[in-house]
XYZ file of C-alpha atoms in Angstrom:
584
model
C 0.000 0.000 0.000
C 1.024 3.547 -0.597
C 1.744 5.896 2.642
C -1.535 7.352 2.828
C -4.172 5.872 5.392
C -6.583 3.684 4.454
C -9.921 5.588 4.296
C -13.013 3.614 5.422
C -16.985 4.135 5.968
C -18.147 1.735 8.322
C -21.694 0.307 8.425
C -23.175 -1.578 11.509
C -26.906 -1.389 13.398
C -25.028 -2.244 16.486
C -23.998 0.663 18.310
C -21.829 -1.121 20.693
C -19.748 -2.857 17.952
C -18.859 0.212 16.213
C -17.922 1.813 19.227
C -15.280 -0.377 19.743
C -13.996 -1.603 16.446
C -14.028 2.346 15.627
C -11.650 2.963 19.013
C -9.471 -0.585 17.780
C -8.939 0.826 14.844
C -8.241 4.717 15.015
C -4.997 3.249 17.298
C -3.927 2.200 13.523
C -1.586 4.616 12.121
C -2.416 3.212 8.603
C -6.427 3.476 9.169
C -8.335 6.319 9.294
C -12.049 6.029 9.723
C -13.641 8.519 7.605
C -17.595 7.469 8.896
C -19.553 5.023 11.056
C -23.132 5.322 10.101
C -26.054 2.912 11.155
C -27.938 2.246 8.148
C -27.758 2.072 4.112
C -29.789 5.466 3.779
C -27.302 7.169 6.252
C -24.326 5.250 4.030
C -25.317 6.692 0.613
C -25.989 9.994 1.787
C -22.575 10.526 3.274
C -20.685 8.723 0.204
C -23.057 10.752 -1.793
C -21.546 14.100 0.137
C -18.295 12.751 -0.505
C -18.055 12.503 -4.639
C -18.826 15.657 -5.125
C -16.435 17.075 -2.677
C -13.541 14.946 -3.064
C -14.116 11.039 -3.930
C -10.698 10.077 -2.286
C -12.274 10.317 1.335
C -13.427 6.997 1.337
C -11.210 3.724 -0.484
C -12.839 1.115 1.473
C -16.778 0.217 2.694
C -16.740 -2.292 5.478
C -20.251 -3.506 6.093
C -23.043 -5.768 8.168
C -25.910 -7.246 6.120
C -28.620 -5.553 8.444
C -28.583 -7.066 11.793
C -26.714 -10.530 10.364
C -29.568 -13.105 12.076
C -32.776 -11.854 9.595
C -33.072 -13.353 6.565
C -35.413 -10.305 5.055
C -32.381 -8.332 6.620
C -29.405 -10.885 5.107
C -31.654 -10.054 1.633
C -31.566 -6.181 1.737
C -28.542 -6.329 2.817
C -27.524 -7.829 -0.599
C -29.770 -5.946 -2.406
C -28.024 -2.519 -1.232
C -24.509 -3.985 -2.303
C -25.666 -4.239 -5.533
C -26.881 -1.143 -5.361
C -23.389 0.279 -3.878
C -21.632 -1.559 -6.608
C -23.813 0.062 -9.155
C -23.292 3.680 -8.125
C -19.770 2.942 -6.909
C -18.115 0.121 -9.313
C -14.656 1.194 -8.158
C -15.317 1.215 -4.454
C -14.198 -1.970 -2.405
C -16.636 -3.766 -0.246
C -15.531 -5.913 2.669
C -18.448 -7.806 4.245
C -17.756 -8.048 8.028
C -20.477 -10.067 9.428
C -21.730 -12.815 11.711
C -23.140 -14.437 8.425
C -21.802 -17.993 7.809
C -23.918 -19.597 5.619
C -21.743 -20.542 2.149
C -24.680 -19.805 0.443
C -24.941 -16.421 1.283
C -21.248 -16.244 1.361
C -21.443 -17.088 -2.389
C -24.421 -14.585 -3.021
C -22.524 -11.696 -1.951
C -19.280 -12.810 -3.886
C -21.335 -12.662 -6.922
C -23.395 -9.087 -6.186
C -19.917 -7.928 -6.116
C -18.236 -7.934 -2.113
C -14.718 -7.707 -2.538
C -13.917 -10.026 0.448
C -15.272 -11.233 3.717
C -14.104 -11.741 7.487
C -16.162 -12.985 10.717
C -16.890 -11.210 13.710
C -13.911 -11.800 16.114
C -11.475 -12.436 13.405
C -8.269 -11.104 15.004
C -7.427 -7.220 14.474
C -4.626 -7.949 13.025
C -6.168 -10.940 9.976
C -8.825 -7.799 10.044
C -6.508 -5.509 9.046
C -4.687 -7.211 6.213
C -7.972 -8.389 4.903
C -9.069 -4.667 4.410
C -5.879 -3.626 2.806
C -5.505 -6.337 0.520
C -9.503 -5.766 -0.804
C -8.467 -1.732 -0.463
C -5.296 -2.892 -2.923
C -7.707 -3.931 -5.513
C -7.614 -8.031 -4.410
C -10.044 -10.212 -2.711
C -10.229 -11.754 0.305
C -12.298 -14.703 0.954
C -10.919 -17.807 1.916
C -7.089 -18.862 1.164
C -8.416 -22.079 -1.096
C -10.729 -20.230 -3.551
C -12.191 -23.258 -4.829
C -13.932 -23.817 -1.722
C -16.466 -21.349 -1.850
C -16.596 -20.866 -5.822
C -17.419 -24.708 -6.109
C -19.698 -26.025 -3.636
C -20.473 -29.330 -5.421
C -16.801 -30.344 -5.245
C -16.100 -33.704 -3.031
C -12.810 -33.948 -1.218
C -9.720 -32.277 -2.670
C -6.317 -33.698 -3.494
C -4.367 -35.298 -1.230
C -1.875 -32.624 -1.071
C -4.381 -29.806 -0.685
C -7.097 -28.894 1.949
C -8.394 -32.236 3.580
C -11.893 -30.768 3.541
C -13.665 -28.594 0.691
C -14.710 -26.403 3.643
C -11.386 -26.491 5.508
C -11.409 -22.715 5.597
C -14.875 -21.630 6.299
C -13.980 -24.075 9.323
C -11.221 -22.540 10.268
C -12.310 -19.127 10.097
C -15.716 -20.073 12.437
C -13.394 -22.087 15.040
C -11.259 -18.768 14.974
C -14.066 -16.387 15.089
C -15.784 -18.762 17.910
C -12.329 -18.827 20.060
C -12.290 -14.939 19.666
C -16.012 -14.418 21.015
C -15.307 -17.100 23.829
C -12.154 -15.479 24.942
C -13.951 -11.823 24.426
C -17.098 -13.389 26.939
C -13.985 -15.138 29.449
C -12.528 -11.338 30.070
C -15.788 -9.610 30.282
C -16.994 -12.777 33.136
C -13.350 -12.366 35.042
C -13.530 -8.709 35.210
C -16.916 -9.338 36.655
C -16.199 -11.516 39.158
C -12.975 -8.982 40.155
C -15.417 -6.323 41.186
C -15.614 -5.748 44.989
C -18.734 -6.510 46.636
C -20.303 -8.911 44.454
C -22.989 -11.028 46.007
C -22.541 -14.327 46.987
C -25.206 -15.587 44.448
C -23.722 -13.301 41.495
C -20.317 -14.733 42.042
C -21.527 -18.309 42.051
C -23.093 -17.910 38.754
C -20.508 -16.013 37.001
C -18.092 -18.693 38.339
C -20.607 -21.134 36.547
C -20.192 -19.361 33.470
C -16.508 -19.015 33.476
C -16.002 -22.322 33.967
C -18.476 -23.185 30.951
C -16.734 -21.042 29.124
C -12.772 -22.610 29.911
C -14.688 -26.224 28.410
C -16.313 -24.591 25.569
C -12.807 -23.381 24.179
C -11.325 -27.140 25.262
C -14.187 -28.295 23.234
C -13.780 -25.998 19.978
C -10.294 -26.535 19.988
C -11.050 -30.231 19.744
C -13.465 -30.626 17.697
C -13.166 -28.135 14.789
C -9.393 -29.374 14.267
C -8.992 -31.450 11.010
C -7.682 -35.078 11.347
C -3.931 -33.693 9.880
C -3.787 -30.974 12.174
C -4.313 -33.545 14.810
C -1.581 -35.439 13.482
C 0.846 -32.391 13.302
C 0.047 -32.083 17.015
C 2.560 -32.457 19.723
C 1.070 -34.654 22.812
C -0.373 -31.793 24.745
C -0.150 -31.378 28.774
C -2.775 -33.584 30.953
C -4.362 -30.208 31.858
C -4.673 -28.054 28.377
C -6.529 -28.274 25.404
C -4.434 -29.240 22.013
C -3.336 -26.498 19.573
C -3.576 -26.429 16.041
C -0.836 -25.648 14.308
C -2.006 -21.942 12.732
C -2.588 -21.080 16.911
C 0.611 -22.239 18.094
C 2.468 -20.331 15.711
C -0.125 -16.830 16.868
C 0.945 -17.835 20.177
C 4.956 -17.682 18.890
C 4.557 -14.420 17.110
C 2.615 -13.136 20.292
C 5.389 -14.181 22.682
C 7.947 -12.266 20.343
C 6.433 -9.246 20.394
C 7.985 -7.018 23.695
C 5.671 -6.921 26.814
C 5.268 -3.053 26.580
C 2.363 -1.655 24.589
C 1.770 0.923 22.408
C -0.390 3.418 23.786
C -2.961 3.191 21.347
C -3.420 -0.620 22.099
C -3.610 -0.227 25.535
C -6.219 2.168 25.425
C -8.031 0.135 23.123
C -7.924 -2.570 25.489
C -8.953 -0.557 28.092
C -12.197 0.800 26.202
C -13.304 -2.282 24.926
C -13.584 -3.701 28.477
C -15.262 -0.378 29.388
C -17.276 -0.937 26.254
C -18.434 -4.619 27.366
C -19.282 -4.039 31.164
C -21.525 -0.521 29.643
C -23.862 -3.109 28.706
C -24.808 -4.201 31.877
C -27.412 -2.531 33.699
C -26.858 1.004 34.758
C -29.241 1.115 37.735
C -28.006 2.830 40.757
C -27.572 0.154 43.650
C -25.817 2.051 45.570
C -27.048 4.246 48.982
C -25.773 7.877 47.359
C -28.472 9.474 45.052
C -26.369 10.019 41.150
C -27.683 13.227 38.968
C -27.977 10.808 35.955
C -30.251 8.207 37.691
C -33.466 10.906 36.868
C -32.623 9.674 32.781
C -33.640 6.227 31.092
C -31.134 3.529 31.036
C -30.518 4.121 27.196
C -30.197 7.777 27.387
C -27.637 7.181 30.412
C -25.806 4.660 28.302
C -25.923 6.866 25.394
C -24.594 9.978 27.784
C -21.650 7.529 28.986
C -20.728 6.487 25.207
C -20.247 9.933 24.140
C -18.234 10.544 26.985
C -15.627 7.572 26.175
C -15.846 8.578 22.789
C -14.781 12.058 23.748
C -11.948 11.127 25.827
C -10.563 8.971 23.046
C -9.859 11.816 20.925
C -8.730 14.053 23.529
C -5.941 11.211 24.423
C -5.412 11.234 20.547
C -4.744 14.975 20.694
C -3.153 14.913 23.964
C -0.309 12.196 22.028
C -0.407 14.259 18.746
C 0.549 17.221 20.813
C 3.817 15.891 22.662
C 2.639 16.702 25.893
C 4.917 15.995 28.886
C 4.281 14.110 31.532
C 4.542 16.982 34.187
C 2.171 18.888 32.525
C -0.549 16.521 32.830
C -1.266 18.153 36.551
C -1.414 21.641 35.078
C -3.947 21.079 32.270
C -6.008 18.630 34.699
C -8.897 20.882 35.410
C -8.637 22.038 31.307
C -8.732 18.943 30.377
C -12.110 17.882 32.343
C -13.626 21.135 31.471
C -13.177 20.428 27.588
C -14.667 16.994 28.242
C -17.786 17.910 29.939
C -18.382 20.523 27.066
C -17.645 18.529 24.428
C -19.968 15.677 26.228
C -23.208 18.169 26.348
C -22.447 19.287 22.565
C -22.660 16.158 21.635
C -25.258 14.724 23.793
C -28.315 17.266 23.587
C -27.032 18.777 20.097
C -25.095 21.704 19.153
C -28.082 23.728 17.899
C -31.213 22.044 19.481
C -33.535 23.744 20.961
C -36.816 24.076 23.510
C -39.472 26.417 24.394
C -38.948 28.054 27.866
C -41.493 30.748 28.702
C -42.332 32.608 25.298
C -38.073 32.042 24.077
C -36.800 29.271 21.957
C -33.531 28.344 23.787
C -30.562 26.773 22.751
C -29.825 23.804 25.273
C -26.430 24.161 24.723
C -25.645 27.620 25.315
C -28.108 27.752 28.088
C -26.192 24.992 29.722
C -22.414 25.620 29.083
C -22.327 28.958 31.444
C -22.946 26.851 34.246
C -19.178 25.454 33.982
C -18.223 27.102 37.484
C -20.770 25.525 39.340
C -20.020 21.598 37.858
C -15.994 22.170 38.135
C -16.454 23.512 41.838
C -18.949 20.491 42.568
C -17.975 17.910 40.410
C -15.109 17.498 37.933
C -12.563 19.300 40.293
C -13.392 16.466 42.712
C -13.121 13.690 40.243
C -10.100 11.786 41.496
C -6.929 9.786 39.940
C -7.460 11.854 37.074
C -3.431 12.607 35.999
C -2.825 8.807 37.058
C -5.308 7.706 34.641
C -3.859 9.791 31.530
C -0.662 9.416 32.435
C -1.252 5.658 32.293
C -2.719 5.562 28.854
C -0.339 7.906 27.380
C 3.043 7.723 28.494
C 2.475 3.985 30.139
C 3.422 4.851 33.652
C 2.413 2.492 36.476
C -0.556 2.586 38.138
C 0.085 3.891 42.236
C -3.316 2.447 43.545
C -4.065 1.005 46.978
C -0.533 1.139 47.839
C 0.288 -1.159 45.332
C 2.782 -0.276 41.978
C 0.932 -2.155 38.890
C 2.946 -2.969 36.043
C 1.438 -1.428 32.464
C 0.753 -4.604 31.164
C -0.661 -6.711 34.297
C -4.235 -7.336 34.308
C -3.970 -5.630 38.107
C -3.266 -2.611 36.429
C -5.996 -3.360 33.885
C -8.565 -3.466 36.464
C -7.542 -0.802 38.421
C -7.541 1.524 35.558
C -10.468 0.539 34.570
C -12.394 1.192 37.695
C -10.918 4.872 37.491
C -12.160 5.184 33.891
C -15.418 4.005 34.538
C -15.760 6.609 38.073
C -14.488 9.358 35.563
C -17.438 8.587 33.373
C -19.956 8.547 35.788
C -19.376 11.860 37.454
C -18.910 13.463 34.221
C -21.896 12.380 33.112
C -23.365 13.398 36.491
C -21.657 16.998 35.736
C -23.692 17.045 32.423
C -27.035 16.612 34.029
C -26.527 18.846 36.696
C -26.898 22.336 35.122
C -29.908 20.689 33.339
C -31.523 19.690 36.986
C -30.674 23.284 38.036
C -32.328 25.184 35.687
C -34.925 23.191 33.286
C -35.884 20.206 35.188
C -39.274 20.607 34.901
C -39.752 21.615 31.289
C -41.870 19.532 29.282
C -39.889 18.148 26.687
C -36.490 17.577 28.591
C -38.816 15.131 30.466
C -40.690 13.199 27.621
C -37.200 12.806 26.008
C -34.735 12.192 28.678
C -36.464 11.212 32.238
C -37.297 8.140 33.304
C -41.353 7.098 33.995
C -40.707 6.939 37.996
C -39.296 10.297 37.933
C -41.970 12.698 35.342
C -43.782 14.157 38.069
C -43.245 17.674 39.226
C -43.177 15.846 42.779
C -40.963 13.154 41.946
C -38.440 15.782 40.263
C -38.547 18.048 43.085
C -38.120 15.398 46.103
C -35.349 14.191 43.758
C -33.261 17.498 43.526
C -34.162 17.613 47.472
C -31.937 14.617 47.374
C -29.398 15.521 45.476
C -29.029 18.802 47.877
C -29.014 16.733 51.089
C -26.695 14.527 49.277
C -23.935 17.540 48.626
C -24.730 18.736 52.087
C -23.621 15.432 53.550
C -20.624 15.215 51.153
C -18.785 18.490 51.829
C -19.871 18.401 55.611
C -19.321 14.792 56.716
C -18.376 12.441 53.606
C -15.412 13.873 52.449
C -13.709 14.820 55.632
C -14.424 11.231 56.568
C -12.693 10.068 53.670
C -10.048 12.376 53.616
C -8.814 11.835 57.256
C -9.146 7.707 56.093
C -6.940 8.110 53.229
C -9.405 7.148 50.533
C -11.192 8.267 47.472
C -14.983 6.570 47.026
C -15.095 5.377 43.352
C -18.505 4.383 40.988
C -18.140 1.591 39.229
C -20.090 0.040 36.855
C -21.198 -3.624 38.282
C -23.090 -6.803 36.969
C -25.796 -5.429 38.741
C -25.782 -2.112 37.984
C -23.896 1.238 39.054
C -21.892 0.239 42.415
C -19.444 2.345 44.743
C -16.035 1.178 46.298
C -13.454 2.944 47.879
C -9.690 2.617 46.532
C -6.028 4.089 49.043
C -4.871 7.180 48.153
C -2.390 9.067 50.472
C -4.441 12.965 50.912
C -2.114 14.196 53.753
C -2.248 17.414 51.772
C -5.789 17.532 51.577
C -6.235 17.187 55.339
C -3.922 20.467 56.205
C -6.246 22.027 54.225
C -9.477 21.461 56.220
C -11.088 24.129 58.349
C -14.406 25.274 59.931
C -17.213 22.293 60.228
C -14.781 19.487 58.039
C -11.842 19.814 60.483
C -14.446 19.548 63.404
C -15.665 16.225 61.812
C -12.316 14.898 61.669
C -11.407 16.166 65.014
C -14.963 13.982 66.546
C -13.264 11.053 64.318
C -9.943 11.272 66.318
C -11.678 11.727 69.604
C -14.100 8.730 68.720
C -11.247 6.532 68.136
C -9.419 7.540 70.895
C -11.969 7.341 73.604
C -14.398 4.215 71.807
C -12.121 1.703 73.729
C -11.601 3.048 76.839
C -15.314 3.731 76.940
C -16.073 0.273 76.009
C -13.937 -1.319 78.433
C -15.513 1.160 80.899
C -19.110 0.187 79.913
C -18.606 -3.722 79.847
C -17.021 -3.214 83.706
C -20.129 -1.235 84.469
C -22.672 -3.438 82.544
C -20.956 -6.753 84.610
C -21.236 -4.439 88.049
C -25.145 -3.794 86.947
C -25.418 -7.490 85.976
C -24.132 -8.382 89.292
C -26.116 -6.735 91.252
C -29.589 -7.449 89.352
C -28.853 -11.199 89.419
C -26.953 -11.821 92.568
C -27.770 -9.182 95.259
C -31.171 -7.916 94.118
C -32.329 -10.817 92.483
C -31.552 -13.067 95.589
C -33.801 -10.632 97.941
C -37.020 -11.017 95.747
C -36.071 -14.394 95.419
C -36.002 -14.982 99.267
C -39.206 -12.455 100.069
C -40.729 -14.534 97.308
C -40.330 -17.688 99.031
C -40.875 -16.375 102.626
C -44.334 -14.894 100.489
C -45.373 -18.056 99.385
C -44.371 -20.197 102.495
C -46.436 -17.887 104.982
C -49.311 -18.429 102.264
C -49.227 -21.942 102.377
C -48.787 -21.904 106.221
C -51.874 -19.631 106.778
C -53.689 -21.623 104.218
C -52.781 -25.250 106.288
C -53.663 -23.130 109.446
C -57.427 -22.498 108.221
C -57.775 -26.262 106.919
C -57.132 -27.434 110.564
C -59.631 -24.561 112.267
C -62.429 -25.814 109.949
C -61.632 -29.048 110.297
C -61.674 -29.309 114.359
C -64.809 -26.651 114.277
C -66.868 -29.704 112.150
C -66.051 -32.177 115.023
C -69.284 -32.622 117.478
C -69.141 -31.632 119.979
């Protein structure tokens, strides 16, 4: 290929997918991606945009037919290639789908699809599949025969044992891909502090479903000569074909540091994955964005990764040093949470407030002050987190040093990304609970059905305000003078909090006035609790003593004397009736 990037339009329904191959493959140097729409209309119009302004924008389509499962969607899918390949005979087409069926396969080879690669297939096979169809070349499977002949029986001896030895291959690759993909997501589940008992058990369950079905598909879709190729595997692991063994080689060479583009594509595709769990707030601590619908909350929290990318893309284009990163900190969040409510309610969309047609935006970006003071200035591990992703520094958390590569530092980073996301997503809604909370449209379009109500809204902000009260007053000290910063995480079950080390010696000079007095009761609780304790069980035994032994021992004997003088008097009247009934 020449130097210039390749230029692609992606097309997908599934939000979620082209989020992260988008993020996988901007870290390319070589790729640029020039669109990622949704649908064919969307496609056209944009590639229509494109030839008359300058045709060179785009050298490659890479494509989904519809949804993949349909068949009426499988059908127009093929019917808009030919329709692509009519308006744009020049343009390359690479089909990347979850379609398997060779039939289908065959139909969109002969509609005009320039090549074709599963869901899962390896970034790297991904990559060199789109340049070689970008070059001009196809890319279907490496024995052509096999998919332009489907009659044919067996093939030579010295070729392919199978006629379908690479469709196959290519669905026990794509299958090992998804399985490992589902193995991470599960483990970073089950690595999330204060998972239920129950929730653990089952995602144990599933991970160790998971560990056989790879066994499995690394048994069973391996052709008889692979087998033979084989070396006698370990007791405890699965065998390897050959093709794996040798990814496993190339992966070994290839130095344990990362670039910084694949780490943060790492990192955001696991932050991609666990943002479609539930976002429900499970937690005790009322969260601005729990007044919106889940997919308006997920769609807030998208933007927002998507925003950060390419400020870490321009942060790295711009050769910033690492001891600046403490210096720009605040900028850095401020240009986020604008570029986050742009994006989000729409540059130039407007509502009726009163008799004036507002813009959202505008009305909404002057309140910057306000969510930096409350919010983003408060966000914490901020520096460690960019400094991580750009200039691969080790993670400092909980005491601990992580290496850049370790899956400690993995998990710790992403627990800081995900807290990041949800309080500047909580610094978004803010202004908007401020100052139009209760107007009409914001609520049919945003809010949730629990929370429509003037009511509801109101005894929600009321929450909200207690919930700041408690937080600058009582919260914060508390976590200050324990050396801890409370972080939101993003759970199985929904939004969850947990608490992470972090020396803030510096922070607790700094206290004055109703904070330092909290701190101050702290100190004096733990000081006095276990004197007073000790003071309070010596007491309680004396009380106990008394009660049981001393006073308990007089009732016990006026009781008796009580009852004895009872029976006595009553023994006293049997005998005076008794000798008053003898004659006399």
């Amino acid at each position: 290929m020449s130097d210039r990037p390749l230029k692609l339009l992606l097309i997908d329904q599934d939000p979620i997918f082209r989020l992260g191959l988008r993020v996988a493959l901007e870290a390319i140097p070589s790729l640029e991606v020039t669109g990622v729409v949704e649908t064919d209309t969307a496609a056209l119009q944009i590639l229509a945009e494109i030839a008359q302004e300058d045709p060179n924008q785009v050298n490659l389509v890479v494509l989904e037919f519809g949804n993949g499962r349909s068949t009426t969607s499988q059908q127009l899918g093929l019917q808009f290639c030919r329709q692509l390949r009519a308006l744009y005979p020049n343009l390359p087409i690479l089909l990347l789908s979850s379609v398997q069926e060779q039939g289908l396969l065959l139909a969109a080879k002969s509609v005009g699809i320039n090549g074709y690669c599963a869901k899962g297939t390896p970034l790297p096979e991904l990559v060199t599949a789109m340049q070689e169809v970008a070059d001009g070349g196809d890319y279907w499977f490496r024995d052509t025969e096999t998919i332009t002949t489907p009659n044919s029986s067996l093939l030579t001896p010295n070729s392919s044992p199978l006629p379908f030895y690479r469709l196959r291959n290519n669905l026990r690759l794509s299958g090992i891909a998804h399985i490992e993909a589902t193995l991470a997501a599960v483990t970073a589940q089950l690595q999330v502090p204060g998972l239920p008992v129950l929730d653990r058990a089952i995602l144990a369950g599933q991970r160790r479903e998971l560990l056989a079905a790879r066994w499995l598909l690394n048994r069973l879709l391996v052709s008889s000569q692979e087998k033979q190729e084989e070396d006698i595997p370990v007791a405890d692991e699965p065998r390897m074909t050959p093709w794996l063994s040798s990814a496993i080689q190339q992966r070994q060479t290839v130095p344990p540091l990362l670039s910084p583009g694949t780490l943060q594509s790492a990192l955001f595709a696991s932050c991609v994955t666990k943002l479609q769990f539930p976002l429900r707030n499970v937690t005790d601590v009322p969260l601005e964005i729990d007044i919106f619908r889940e997919d308006k909350k997920r769609e807030l929290l998208y933007i927002i990764l998507q925003k950060l990318a390419e400020q870490l893309d321009e942060l790295g284009a711009s050769k910033i040093e690492i001891n600046q990163l403490h210096e720009a900190r605040f900028s850095l969040l401020r240009e986020l949470w604008q570029g986050a409510i742009t994006d989000f309610f729409g540059k130039f969309s407007r509502i009726k407030l009163g008799n004036k047609n507002i813009e959202i935006v505008n009305y909404l970006l002057p309140s910057i002050e306000v969510v930096q003071k409350d919010i983003l200035n408060k966000i914490p591990l901020v520096c460690e987190l960019y400094s991580y992703l750009i200039f691969q520094t080790e993670l400092n958390i909980d005491n601990t040093s992580y290496a850049v590569v370790s899956a400690e530092a993995k998990s710790q980073a992403l627990m800081i990304l995900e807290n990041l996301l949800i309080q500047v997503a909580n610094g978004v809604v803010q202004p908007l609970l401020n100052s139009l909370a209760d107007v009409e449209a914001i609520k049919q379009n945003f809010y949730g059905r629990q929370l429509i109500s003037t009511r509801e809204i109101e005894r929600f902000r009321n929450e909200l305000s207690w919930k700041y009260r408690l937080k600058n007053y009582i919260n914060e000290p508390k976590a200050v003078f324990e050396s801890r910063y409370e972080l939101f995480v993003i759970a199985p079950r929904g939004i969850a909090n947990t608490s992470v080390y972090a020396p803030r010696n510096q922070e607790l000079v700094k206290l004055s006035n109703i904070p330092l007095l909290v701190t101050l009761v702290l100190e004096f609780s733990d000081a006095i609790a276990p004197r007073l304790k000790s003071l309070l069980a010596f007491a309680g035994s004396g009380i106990v003593f008394i009660l049981t032994q001393i006073i308990g021992r007089g009732f016990g004997l006026i009781g008796r004397g009580i009852l004895q003088g009872i029976g006595s008097a009553s023994l006293i009247e049997k005998n005076f009736r008794r000798n008053s009934d003898r004659p006399k």
